[in-house]
Coordinates of C-alpha atoms in Angstrom, one line a residue:
Chain A
X1 CA 140.7 -25.5 -111.6
X2 CA 140.1 -22.1 -111.4
X3 CA 143.9 -21.2 -111.2
X4 CA 144.4 -22.8 -114.3
X5 CA 141.4 -20.5 -115.8
X6 CA 143.3 -17.3 -114.4
X7 CA 146.7 -18.3 -115.4
X8 CA 145.4 -18.9 -119.1
X9 CA 146.5 -15.9 -121.2
X10 CA 143.6 -13.8 -122.3
X11 CA 142.7 -14.4 -126.2
X12 CA 143.5 -12.0 -128.5
X13 CA 140.5 -9.2 -128.7
X14 CA 139.6 -10.0 -132.1
X15 CA 137.8 -6.6 -132.1
X16 CA 140.6 -4.6 -131.2
X17 CA 142.7 -5.5 -134.2
X18 CA 139.7 -4.7 -136.5
X19 CA 139.3 -0.9 -134.8
X20 CA 142.5 0.3 -135.8
X21 CA 141.3 0.2 -139.2
X22 CA 144.3 -1.5 -141.1
X23 CA 142.3 -4.5 -142.7
X24 CA 139.3 -2.1 -144.0
X25 CA 138.7 0.8 -145.9
X26 CA 139.1 4.1 -144.0
X27 CA 135.6 4.8 -144.2
X28 CA 134.4 1.7 -142.3
X29 CA 135.9 2.7 -139.3
X30 CA 132.6 4.5 -138.3
X31 CA 130.4 1.8 -138.7
X32 CA 127.3 2.9 -136.6
X33 CA 127.3 1.0 -133.4
X34 CA 124.4 -2.0 -133.7
X35 CA 124.1 -2.0 -137.5
X36 CA 127.1 -3.9 -138.8
X37 CA 127.9 -3.2 -142.1
X38 CA 125.9 0.2 -142.1
X39 CA 128.7 3.1 -141.8
X40 CA 128.1 6.4 -141.5
X41 CA 129.7 6.9 -144.9
X42 CA 127.3 4.5 -146.7
X43 CA 124.4 6.0 -144.8
X44 CA 125.2 9.7 -145.3
X45 CA 127.9 10.6 -147.6
X46 CA 126.4 8.6 -150.2
X47 CA 123.1 10.2 -150.6
X48 CA 124.8 13.9 -150.3
X49 CA 127.4 12.6 -153.2
X50 CA 124.3 11.9 -155.3
X51 CA 122.3 14.9 -154.8
X52 CA 125.6 17.0 -155.4
X53 CA 126.0 15.1 -159.0
X54 CA 121.9 15.9 -159.4
X55 CA 122.3 19.7 -158.7
X56 CA 125.5 20.1 -160.4
X57 CA 124.0 18.5 -163.8
X58 CA 120.7 20.6 -163.0
X59 CA 122.8 23.7 -163.0
X60 CA 124.8 23.2 -166.2
X61 CA 122.2 22.2 -168.3
X62 CA 119.4 24.9 -167.0
X63 CA 122.0 27.4 -167.5
X64 CA 121.9 26.7 -171.1
X65 CA 118.4 26.5 -171.8
X66 CA 115.7 29.2 -172.4
X67 CA 114.9 30.6 -168.9
X68 CA 111.0 30.4 -169.4
X69 CA 111.5 26.8 -170.0
X70 CA 113.7 25.7 -167.4
X71 CA 115.6 27.2 -164.6
X72 CA 118.4 26.6 -162.2
X73 CA 119.2 25.4 -158.7
X74 CA 120.9 28.8 -157.8
X75 CA 117.8 30.7 -159.2
X76 CA 115.1 28.5 -157.2
X77 CA 117.1 29.6 -154.0
X78 CA 117.4 33.2 -154.9
X79 CA 113.7 32.7 -155.3
X80 CA 112.9 31.0 -152.5
X81 CA 115.1 33.9 -150.7
X82 CA 112.9 36.6 -152.4
X83 CA 109.6 35.1 -151.3
X84 CA 110.5 34.9 -147.8
X85 CA 111.6 38.1 -147.5
X86 CA 109.2 40.3 -149.6
X87 CA 106.5 38.3 -147.4
X88 CA 104.6 36.4 -149.9
X89 CA 105.6 32.6 -148.6
X90 CA 105.4 33.5 -144.9
X91 CA 101.5 33.9 -145.1
X92 CA 100.8 31.2 -147.9
X93 CA 102.5 29.0 -146.0
X94 CA 100.5 29.4 -143.3
X95 CA 97.3 29.2 -145.0
X96 CA 98.4 25.9 -146.4
X97 CA 99.6 24.3 -142.9
X98 CA 95.8 25.6 -141.7
X99 CA 93.9 24.3 -144.1
X100 CA 95.8 21.1 -144.1
X101 CA 95.6 20.9 -140.5
X102 CA 92.1 21.7 -139.5
X103 CA 91.2 19.2 -142.6
X104 CA 93.2 16.6 -141.5
X105 CA 92.4 16.5 -138.0
X106 CA 88.5 16.6 -138.6
X107 CA 89.6 13.7 -140.9
X108 CA 91.1 11.5 -138.0
X109 CA 88.5 12.4 -135.7
X110 CA 85.7 11.3 -137.5
X111 CA 87.7 8.6 -139.5
X112 CA 88.5 7.2 -135.9
X113 CA 85.1 6.8 -134.6
X114 CA 83.1 5.7 -137.7
X115 CA 86.3 3.0 -138.1
X116 CA 85.6 2.1 -134.5
X117 CA 81.9 1.9 -135.3
X118 CA 82.3 -0.2 -138.6
X119 CA 85.1 -2.6 -136.6
X120 CA 82.5 -3.2 -133.8
X121 CA 79.4 -3.5 -135.2
X122 CA 78.6 -6.0 -138.3
X123 CA 75.8 -4.0 -138.8
X124 CA 77.6 -0.7 -139.3
X125 CA 79.9 -2.4 -141.5
X126 CA 77.1 -3.9 -143.7
X127 CA 75.4 -0.4 -143.8
X128 CA 78.3 1.9 -144.7
X129 CA 80.7 -0.5 -146.5
X130 CA 78.8 0.4 -150.0
X131 CA 79.4 4.0 -149.6
X132 CA 83.5 3.4 -148.6
X133 CA 83.8 1.6 -151.5
X134 CA 82.1 4.2 -153.6
X135 CA 84.1 6.4 -152.0
X136 CA 87.4 4.7 -152.5
X137 CA 86.9 3.9 -156.0
X138 CA 85.7 7.5 -157.0
X139 CA 88.2 10.1 -158.2
X140 CA 87.3 12.6 -155.7
X141 CA 89.0 15.7 -157.3
X142 CA 85.8 15.4 -159.6
X143 CA 83.8 16.0 -156.6
X144 CA 85.7 19.6 -156.1
X145 CA 83.0 21.4 -158.5
X146 CA 80.3 20.0 -156.0
X147 CA 82.0 21.4 -153.1
X148 CA 82.3 24.8 -154.1
X149 CA 78.5 24.8 -155.1
X150 CA 77.5 23.8 -151.2
X151 CA 80.5 25.4 -149.4
X152 CA 81.4 28.3 -151.6
X153 CA 85.0 29.6 -152.3
X154 CA 86.4 29.9 -149.0
X155 CA 88.2 28.5 -146.1
X156 CA 85.5 25.8 -145.3
X157 CA 85.5 24.6 -148.9
X158 CA 89.3 23.9 -148.9
X159 CA 88.7 22.2 -145.4
X160 CA 86.0 19.6 -146.9
X161 CA 88.1 18.7 -149.8
X162 CA 90.8 17.8 -148.0
X163 CA 88.8 16.2 -145.5
X164 CA 87.0 13.9 -148.2
X165 CA 90.5 12.7 -149.4
X166 CA 91.7 11.7 -146.5
X167 CA 89.1 10.3 -144.3
X168 CA 88.5 6.9 -146.1
X169 CA 91.8 5.5 -145.4
X170 CA 91.6 6.6 -141.6
X171 CA 88.3 4.8 -141.5
X172 CA 89.3 1.4 -143.2
X173 CA 92.6 1.2 -141.1
X174 CA 90.5 1.4 -137.8
X175 CA 88.0 -0.6 -138.6
X176 CA 90.9 -3.3 -139.6
X177 CA 92.6 -2.7 -136.6
X178 CA 89.5 -3.1 -134.3
X179 CA 88.7 -6.2 -135.9
X180 CA 91.8 -7.9 -135.4
X181 CA 91.8 -7.6 -131.7
X182 CA 92.6 -11.1 -130.7
X183 CA 89.9 -13.0 -129.4
X184 CA 92.2 -13.8 -126.5
X185 CA 92.2 -10.2 -125.3
X186 CA 88.4 -9.9 -125.4
X187 CA 88.3 -12.8 -123.3
X188 CA 90.4 -11.2 -120.7
X189 CA 88.3 -8.2 -120.7
X190 CA 85.0 -10.4 -120.1
X191 CA 86.5 -12.4 -117.4
X192 CA 87.6 -9.4 -115.7
X193 CA 83.8 -7.7 -116.2
X194 CA 85.1 -4.9 -118.8
X195 CA 82.1 -2.9 -119.4
X196 CA 81.6 -1.9 -123.2
X197 CA 83.3 1.7 -123.0
X198 CA 86.2 0.0 -121.1
X199 CA 86.0 -2.9 -124.2
X200 CA 86.3 -0.1 -126.6
X201 CA 88.8 2.2 -125.2
X202 CA 91.0 0.0 -123.4
X203 CA 91.2 -2.8 -125.4
X204 CA 89.6 -2.6 -129.3
X205 CA 91.0 1.4 -129.6
X206 CA 94.6 0.3 -128.3
X207 CA 95.0 -2.4 -130.3
X208 CA 94.2 -0.5 -133.6
X209 CA 96.9 2.0 -132.9
X210 CA 99.6 0.6 -135.1
X211 CA 96.6 0.4 -137.9
X212 CA 95.6 3.7 -137.1
X213 CA 99.0 5.3 -137.6
X214 CA 99.4 3.4 -141.0
X215 CA 96.2 4.9 -142.0
X216 CA 96.9 8.3 -141.4
X217 CA 100.5 7.9 -143.0
X218 CA 98.3 7.2 -146.3
X219 CA 95.8 9.7 -145.4
X220 CA 98.1 12.5 -144.7
X221 CA 99.5 12.1 -148.5
X222 CA 95.7 12.6 -149.8
X223 CA 95.3 15.2 -147.7
X224 CA 98.4 17.2 -149.3
X225 CA 97.3 16.2 -152.8
X226 CA 93.6 17.8 -151.5
X227 CA 94.9 20.9 -150.1
X228 CA 97.2 21.9 -153.3
X229 CA 94.5 21.2 -155.0
X230 CA 91.8 23.1 -153.5
X231 CA 94.5 25.9 -153.3
X232 CA 94.6 25.8 -157.2
X233 CA 91.1 25.2 -158.1
X234 CA 88.8 26.9 -155.3
X235 CA 90.7 29.8 -153.8
X236 CA 93.7 30.7 -155.3
X237 CA 95.5 31.1 -152.2
X238 CA 98.4 29.5 -150.1
X239 CA 101.1 27.4 -152.0
X240 CA 98.3 25.8 -154.6
X241 CA 97.7 29.8 -155.4
X242 CA 101.4 30.6 -155.7
X243 CA 102.1 28.1 -157.7
X244 CA 99.1 28.7 -160.2
X245 CA 100.2 32.4 -160.4
X246 CA 103.7 31.6 -160.9
X247 CA 103.0 29.0 -163.7
X248 CA 100.7 31.8 -165.4
X249 CA 103.7 34.0 -165.1
X250 CA 106.2 31.5 -166.4
X251 CA 108.2 32.4 -163.2
X252 CA 109.6 29.1 -163.4
X253 CA 112.0 29.5 -160.7
X254 CA 109.2 30.8 -158.3
X255 CA 107.1 27.8 -159.2
X256 CA 109.3 25.5 -158.2
X257 CA 110.4 27.3 -154.8
X258 CA 106.7 27.0 -154.1
X259 CA 106.5 23.3 -154.9
X260 CA 109.8 22.8 -152.8
X261 CA 107.6 24.6 -149.9
X262 CA 104.9 22.1 -150.4
X263 CA 107.2 19.2 -150.1
X264 CA 108.5 20.8 -147.1
X265 CA 104.8 21.0 -145.3
X266 CA 104.6 17.2 -146.0
X267 CA 107.8 16.5 -144.5
X268 CA 106.9 18.5 -141.4
X269 CA 103.7 17.0 -141.2
X270 CA 104.9 13.4 -141.4
X271 CA 107.5 14.0 -139.0
X272 CA 104.9 15.3 -136.9
X273 CA 102.9 12.4 -136.9
X274 CA 106.0 10.1 -136.1
X275 CA 106.8 12.0 -133.3
X276 CA 103.1 12.2 -131.8
X277 CA 103.5 8.1 -132.3
X278 CA 106.6 7.7 -130.6
X279 CA 105.5 10.2 -127.8
X280 CA 102.0 8.9 -126.8
X281 CA 102.3 5.6 -128.0
X282 CA 105.9 4.1 -127.3
X283 CA 104.6 0.7 -127.5
X284 CA 104.1 0.6 -131.1
X285 CA 107.8 0.5 -131.4
X286 CA 108.5 -2.6 -133.6
X287 CA 104.8 -3.7 -132.7
X288 CA 104.7 -5.4 -136.2
X289 CA 106.4 -8.7 -134.4
X290 CA 104.2 -8.4 -131.0
X291 CA 102.5 -12.0 -130.6
X292 CA 99.4 -12.1 -132.6
Chain B
X1 CA 78.6 -6.1 -118.2
X2 CA 79.4 -4.0 -115.2
X3 CA 76.2 -4.8 -113.7
X4 CA 77.6 -8.2 -112.2
X5 CA 79.8 -6.2 -109.7
X6 CA 76.8 -4.9 -108.2
X7 CA 74.7 -7.6 -108.6
X8 CA 77.0 -9.7 -106.4
X9 CA 75.8 -9.1 -102.7
X10 CA 78.7 -9.2 -100.0
X11 CA 77.2 -12.6 -98.5
X12 CA 77.7 -14.1 -102.2
X13 CA 81.2 -13.1 -102.1
X14 CA 82.7 -16.2 -100.6
X15 CA 82.8 -19.2 -102.3
X16 CA 78.9 -20.8 -102.2
X17 CA 78.9 -25.0 -102.4
X18 CA 76.3 -26.1 -104.6
X19 CA 73.1 -26.6 -102.4
X20 CA 72.7 -30.5 -103.4
X21 CA 76.5 -31.6 -104.2
X22 CA 78.8 -29.2 -101.8
X23 CA 81.1 -28.4 -104.7
X24 CA 82.2 -25.3 -105.5
X25 CA 82.2 -26.4 -109.0
X26 CA 79.4 -28.7 -110.5
X27 CA 79.2 -30.2 -114.3
X28 CA 76.2 -32.0 -114.8
X29 CA 75.5 -33.9 -118.0
X30 CA 77.2 -31.1 -120.1
X31 CA 77.7 -31.2 -123.8
X32 CA 78.2 -29.2 -126.8
X33 CA 77.8 -29.8 -130.1
X34 CA 78.9 -27.4 -132.9
X35 CA 76.3 -27.4 -136.3
X36 CA 77.6 -29.0 -139.5
X37 CA 79.6 -26.6 -141.7
X38 CA 77.8 -27.8 -144.6
X39 CA 74.3 -29.0 -144.7
X40 CA 74.2 -33.0 -145.2
X41 CA 77.5 -33.6 -143.1
X42 CA 77.2 -34.5 -139.5
X43 CA 77.2 -32.2 -136.8
X44 CA 80.7 -31.5 -135.0
X45 CA 80.3 -33.4 -131.2
X46 CA 82.7 -31.9 -129.1
X47 CA 81.7 -32.9 -125.3
X48 CA 78.9 -35.1 -124.2
X49 CA 77.4 -35.9 -120.8
X50 CA 80.5 -34.8 -118.9
X51 CA 80.1 -35.0 -114.9
X52 CA 82.8 -33.2 -112.7
X53 CA 82.8 -32.0 -109.1
X54 CA 85.4 -29.8 -108.0
X55 CA 85.4 -29.3 -103.7
X56 CA 86.4 -25.9 -102.3
X57 CA 90.1 -25.3 -102.4
X58 CA 90.4 -28.7 -104.6
X59 CA 93.0 -28.5 -107.2
X60 CA 91.7 -30.7 -110.5
X61 CA 93.8 -31.2 -113.9
X62 CA 91.8 -31.9 -116.7
X63 CA 94.0 -34.2 -119.0
X64 CA 93.9 -35.7 -122.3
X65 CA 94.8 -35.9 -125.7
X66 CA 94.6 -32.4 -128.4
X67 CA 90.7 -32.2 -129.6
X68 CA 89.5 -33.9 -126.7
X69 CA 87.4 -30.9 -125.2
X70 CA 89.6 -29.8 -122.6
X71 CA 89.8 -26.3 -123.2
X72 CA 85.9 -26.0 -124.0
X73 CA 85.2 -27.5 -121.1
X74 CA 87.2 -25.0 -118.9
X75 CA 85.9 -22.3 -120.9
X76 CA 82.5 -23.5 -120.1
X77 CA 83.2 -23.5 -116.6
X78 CA 84.5 -19.8 -116.9
X79 CA 81.5 -18.7 -119.1
X80 CA 83.3 -18.0 -121.9
X81 CA 81.7 -20.9 -124.1
X82 CA 77.8 -21.8 -124.1
X83 CA 77.2 -25.1 -123.5
X84 CA 74.0 -27.5 -124.5
X85 CA 72.6 -29.7 -122.9
X86 CA 73.3 -29.5 -119.4
X87 CA 74.2 -27.3 -116.4
X88 CA 77.2 -26.1 -114.9
X89 CA 77.0 -24.3 -111.3
X90 CA 79.9 -22.6 -110.0
X91 CA 79.8 -21.5 -106.1
X92 CA 75.9 -22.2 -106.3
X93 CA 74.9 -20.5 -109.5
X94 CA 74.2 -21.6 -112.8
X95 CA 76.8 -20.4 -115.1
X96 CA 75.3 -18.2 -117.7
X97 CA 77.9 -15.6 -118.6
X98 CA 81.2 -15.1 -116.6
X99 CA 80.5 -16.0 -113.2
X100 CA 81.9 -13.3 -110.8
X101 CA 85.4 -13.4 -109.3
X102 CA 87.1 -15.7 -111.0
X103 CA 90.8 -15.7 -112.3
X104 CA 91.7 -17.4 -115.9
X105 CA 95.3 -17.9 -117.1
X106 CA 95.4 -18.1 -120.8
X107 CA 97.1 -20.6 -123.1
X108 CA 99.1 -17.6 -124.5
X109 CA 99.1 -15.3 -121.5
X110 CA 96.9 -12.7 -123.3
X111 CA 98.5 -9.5 -122.1
X112 CA 98.1 -6.3 -123.8
X113 CA 100.9 -4.8 -125.5
X114 CA 100.4 -1.6 -124.5
X115 CA 100.2 -1.8 -120.8
X116 CA 103.5 -2.4 -118.5
X117 CA 103.4 -5.7 -116.7
X118 CA 101.9 -3.5 -113.5
X119 CA 98.9 -2.1 -115.3
X120 CA 98.5 -5.7 -117.1
X121 CA 98.1 -7.3 -113.3
X122 CA 96.1 -4.1 -112.5
X123 CA 93.6 -5.6 -114.9
X124 CA 92.7 -8.2 -112.6
X125 CA 91.4 -5.7 -110.0
X126 CA 88.8 -4.3 -112.6
X127 CA 85.9 -6.4 -111.3
X128 CA 86.4 -5.3 -107.4
X129 CA 88.0 -1.6 -108.4
X130 CA 85.4 0.2 -106.5
X131 CA 86.1 -1.6 -103.5
X132 CA 89.4 -0.6 -103.2
X133 CA 90.9 3.0 -102.7
X134 CA 94.0 3.7 -105.3
X135 CA 96.7 2.5 -102.4
X136 CA 94.7 -0.6 -102.0
X137 CA 94.8 -1.3 -105.4
X138 CA 98.7 -0.1 -105.8
X139 CA 99.6 -2.3 -102.6
X140 CA 97.5 -5.4 -104.0
X141 CA 99.4 -5.3 -107.3
X142 CA 102.7 -4.8 -105.7
X143 CA 102.0 -7.7 -103.4
X144 CA 101.0 -9.9 -106.4
X145 CA 104.3 -8.9 -108.5
X146 CA 106.2 -10.0 -105.5
X147 CA 104.5 -13.4 -105.4
X148 CA 105.3 -14.3 -108.6
X149 CA 108.5 -12.1 -108.6
X150 CA 108.2 -10.2 -110.8
X151 CA 108.4 -6.9 -108.7
X152 CA 111.7 -5.6 -110.5
X153 CA 110.0 -5.8 -114.0
X154 CA 106.6 -3.8 -113.1
X155 CA 107.4 -1.3 -115.6
X156 CA 108.5 -3.4 -118.4
X157 CA 106.0 -4.2 -121.2
X158 CA 105.1 -7.2 -122.0
X159 CA 107.7 -8.0 -125.3
X160 CA 110.6 -6.7 -123.5
X161 CA 109.9 -9.5 -120.8
X162 CA 110.3 -13.6 -121.4
X163 CA 107.7 -16.2 -122.3
X164 CA 107.9 -17.4 -118.8
X165 CA 107.6 -13.9 -117.3
X166 CA 104.3 -13.1 -119.4
X167 CA 103.2 -16.4 -118.4
X168 CA 103.5 -15.5 -114.9
X169 CA 102.2 -11.8 -115.4
X170 CA 99.1 -13.5 -116.9
X171 CA 99.1 -15.6 -113.5
X172 CA 99.5 -12.5 -111.5
X173 CA 96.5 -10.8 -113.5
X174 CA 94.5 -14.0 -112.2
X175 CA 95.2 -14.1 -108.7
X176 CA 95.4 -10.3 -107.7
X177 CA 91.3 -10.4 -107.1
X178 CA 92.0 -13.0 -104.6
X179 CA 89.6 -15.1 -107.0
X180 CA 87.6 -18.1 -105.5
X181 CA 88.0 -19.9 -108.6
X182 CA 91.1 -20.1 -110.6
X183 CA 90.7 -21.5 -114.3
X184 CA 94.0 -22.1 -116.2
X185 CA 94.2 -23.2 -119.8
X186 CA 97.9 -24.4 -120.6
X187 CA 99.5 -21.7 -119.0
X188 CA 102.7 -23.5 -119.4
X189 CA 102.1 -24.6 -122.6
X190 CA 104.4 -22.5 -124.8
X191 CA 107.3 -22.8 -122.5
X192 CA 110.5 -24.4 -122.6
X193 CA 111.2 -27.6 -120.4
X194 CA 113.4 -25.8 -117.6
X195 CA 111.0 -22.7 -117.1
X196 CA 108.3 -25.0 -117.2
X197 CA 109.3 -27.4 -114.3
X198 CA 110.0 -24.1 -112.5
X199 CA 106.7 -22.3 -113.0
X200 CA 104.9 -25.4 -111.9
X201 CA 106.6 -25.5 -108.5
X202 CA 106.1 -21.9 -108.0
X203 CA 102.3 -22.7 -109.1
X204 CA 102.1 -25.4 -106.3
X205 CA 103.3 -23.3 -103.6
X206 CA 101.2 -20.1 -104.7
X207 CA 97.9 -22.4 -105.0
X208 CA 98.8 -23.6 -101.6
X209 CA 98.9 -20.4 -99.8
X210 CA 95.7 -18.8 -101.7
X211 CA 93.3 -21.7 -101.2
X212 CA 91.6 -21.1 -104.7
X213 CA 89.4 -23.5 -106.1
X214 CA 91.6 -24.6 -109.2
X215 CA 90.8 -26.0 -112.7
X216 CA 94.3 -26.6 -114.7
X217 CA 93.9 -28.1 -118.6
X218 CA 97.0 -29.6 -119.6
X219 CA 98.3 -32.0 -121.8
X220 CA 101.2 -32.9 -119.7
X221 CA 100.8 -35.9 -117.5
X222 CA 103.8 -35.1 -115.2
X223 CA 102.7 -31.3 -114.7
X224 CA 99.0 -33.0 -114.0
X225 CA 100.2 -35.4 -111.4
X226 CA 102.5 -33.1 -109.8
X227 CA 100.0 -29.8 -109.3
X228 CA 96.7 -31.8 -108.8
X229 CA 94.2 -33.4 -106.0
X230 CA 92.7 -35.4 -109.0
X231 CA 93.4 -36.0 -112.4
X232 CA 90.0 -36.0 -114.7
X233 CA 91.4 -38.2 -117.9
X234 CA 89.0 -36.6 -121.0
X235 CA 88.3 -39.1 -123.8
X236 CA 88.5 -37.8 -127.3
X237 CA 86.4 -41.0 -128.1
X238 CA 83.5 -41.1 -125.8
X239 CA 83.9 -37.0 -125.6
X240 CA 83.8 -37.3 -121.9
X241 CA 85.8 -37.7 -118.6
X242 CA 86.8 -41.2 -118.7
X243 CA 88.4 -41.2 -115.2
X244 CA 89.1 -39.3 -112.6
X245 CA 92.1 -40.3 -110.5
X246 CA 92.9 -39.6 -107.3
X247 CA 96.4 -38.0 -106.1
X248 CA 96.7 -38.7 -102.8
X249 CA 99.9 -37.2 -102.0
X250 CA 100.4 -34.9 -99.4
X251 CA 101.1 -31.4 -99.2
X252 CA 103.3 -29.4 -99.6
X253 CA 105.0 -31.4 -102.4
X254 CA 108.7 -31.1 -102.9
X255 CA 110.5 -30.7 -106.0
X256 CA 108.9 -32.5 -109.1
X257 CA 112.0 -34.8 -109.3
X258 CA 112.1 -36.0 -105.8
X259 CA 108.3 -36.4 -105.7
X260 CA 108.3 -38.8 -108.6
X261 CA 111.1 -40.8 -106.9
X262 CA 108.3 -42.3 -105.0
X263 CA 106.8 -45.4 -106.1
X264 CA 103.6 -44.2 -105.2
X265 CA 103.5 -41.2 -107.2
X266 CA 105.5 -42.9 -110.2
X267 CA 102.1 -45.6 -110.2
X268 CA 99.9 -43.1 -110.1
X269 CA 101.7 -41.1 -112.7
X270 CA 101.9 -44.6 -114.9
X271 CA 98.3 -44.9 -114.5
X272 CA 97.1 -41.3 -115.8
X273 CA 99.7 -41.8 -118.8
X274 CA 98.4 -45.7 -119.7
X275 CA 94.5 -43.8 -119.4
X276 CA 95.9 -41.1 -121.8
X277 CA 97.8 -43.0 -124.2
X278 CA 94.9 -45.7 -124.2
X279 CA 92.6 -42.7 -125.4
X280 CA 94.8 -41.6 -127.9
X281 CA 95.3 -45.4 -129.3
X282 CA 91.5 -45.8 -129.2
X283 CA 91.3 -42.5 -131.3
X284 CA 93.6 -43.3 -133.9
X285 CA 92.2 -47.0 -134.0
X286 CA 88.7 -44.9 -134.7
X287 CA 89.9 -42.6 -137.7
X288 CA 91.9 -45.7 -139.0
X289 CA 88.1 -47.7 -139.5
X290 CA 86.8 -44.3 -140.5
X291 CA 89.2 -43.9 -143.2
X292 CA 88.9 -47.5 -144.1
X293 CA 85.3 -47.8 -144.6

């Protein structure tokens, strides 16, 4: 019986024939491993083509319009380079990053703590919910004048604006995560005599980690808005200050360069957040399909 | 909750029998009624007048149709669910809250997704962690993982291992503290038939070695007969234990298939099955008359 199997001619490997690429368009030769149907071509080349078309059209149209009203990508790049070399962009970028980081980290610390409190205690939830609902519904930018009255026009006030914009979604998602702790895990803690501290830090908080990061992502967008608004309305420093100044001077290319830098701040922060999540909480990868 | 550890004096650590009945677990006249959802509706009676004794080292199964309260009764023994009226004594002490040094295997394995297999098993030593050095804890967890055959998977996350392995991890977590009382709530309920029968055989040999007093909830009659010294059949009509069947088959018991080839075992299985099915039909008849009215 065994010899029978050995003597049989091995079946033609179907993949080998496909690999030589004669049957398919040339770009499908570079399929991304583990992702059938998705090729390096479709994944990277198509976006690049799209961007190239966009910038070409912009360049052509921008060159024919009044330079006060509109600009071209090449001018934006030149403006960015000037801003970097003459030392206006660096400090502005630093101020922006600092405002964002301090306000956001404070919001995360307070938001997670309050979120745990609300998630655990029905009394705290009932008592704090009105405020959370109020601040969620209020356009918080309207509170900027009040922040100025209370905290002046400096660093503190900007941090407060970032904080009050970011903190609510962190509170809400943390509370939701803590509340969703499976009752079976609570039972495990009870059977093995977890104390209150262990229950919170060992079960409820880790269970909320995916929710907390979802909240942090939402809060990051809001914190960015808060940062720019604060720099435009309160102190006129940082990237927000640059945007206002160049806007008033009709330097459209420089304005767009500043906006582009601001969006880079957002991208850097988002990447940082994702790196932290993957580094500290590798188990959250695909955590949405975990059982209950 | 931590105080429970200190409250247990060394001499109480060993299983203490009930003063009157000399059993490790004594259930006397226990019932439970949930208040009605709406006013004017009848309160929901879950259990009524349950009596059961589980002796030192005995393995007792609770069998019955779904909704007969077998899981509720087990959770009561483990202090996870309150009861009234009646009394439950575990190791000579009235159960109010979780009794010290018990192991509990949950239906859905209830592992923490952020802890590795090894760390999950270590949870089972949380209660007695102050009595051991780090090295002792490490050795105990390793030994228990060896026992359930998961030592090679110690660093895996729960979602990276199969359902059967997850259940074995849950079992290891319950065993690592060397509990006097082992409570199991349909631990193999969600597994496929092959994994299930292999785990049953493994459990039989593990329980034989640990000599823990065990209560096992299942709806699988074969499983109950194979594993147990006694099988308590519960009724969803009378909301109590209908009959307790002695499984007087010597241990160690062989493979399941061989065991059920024995005429006597087949008779016992038949007896339990008739009881369970009788209960099911009675319950069905009861609901029929209810709907007819």
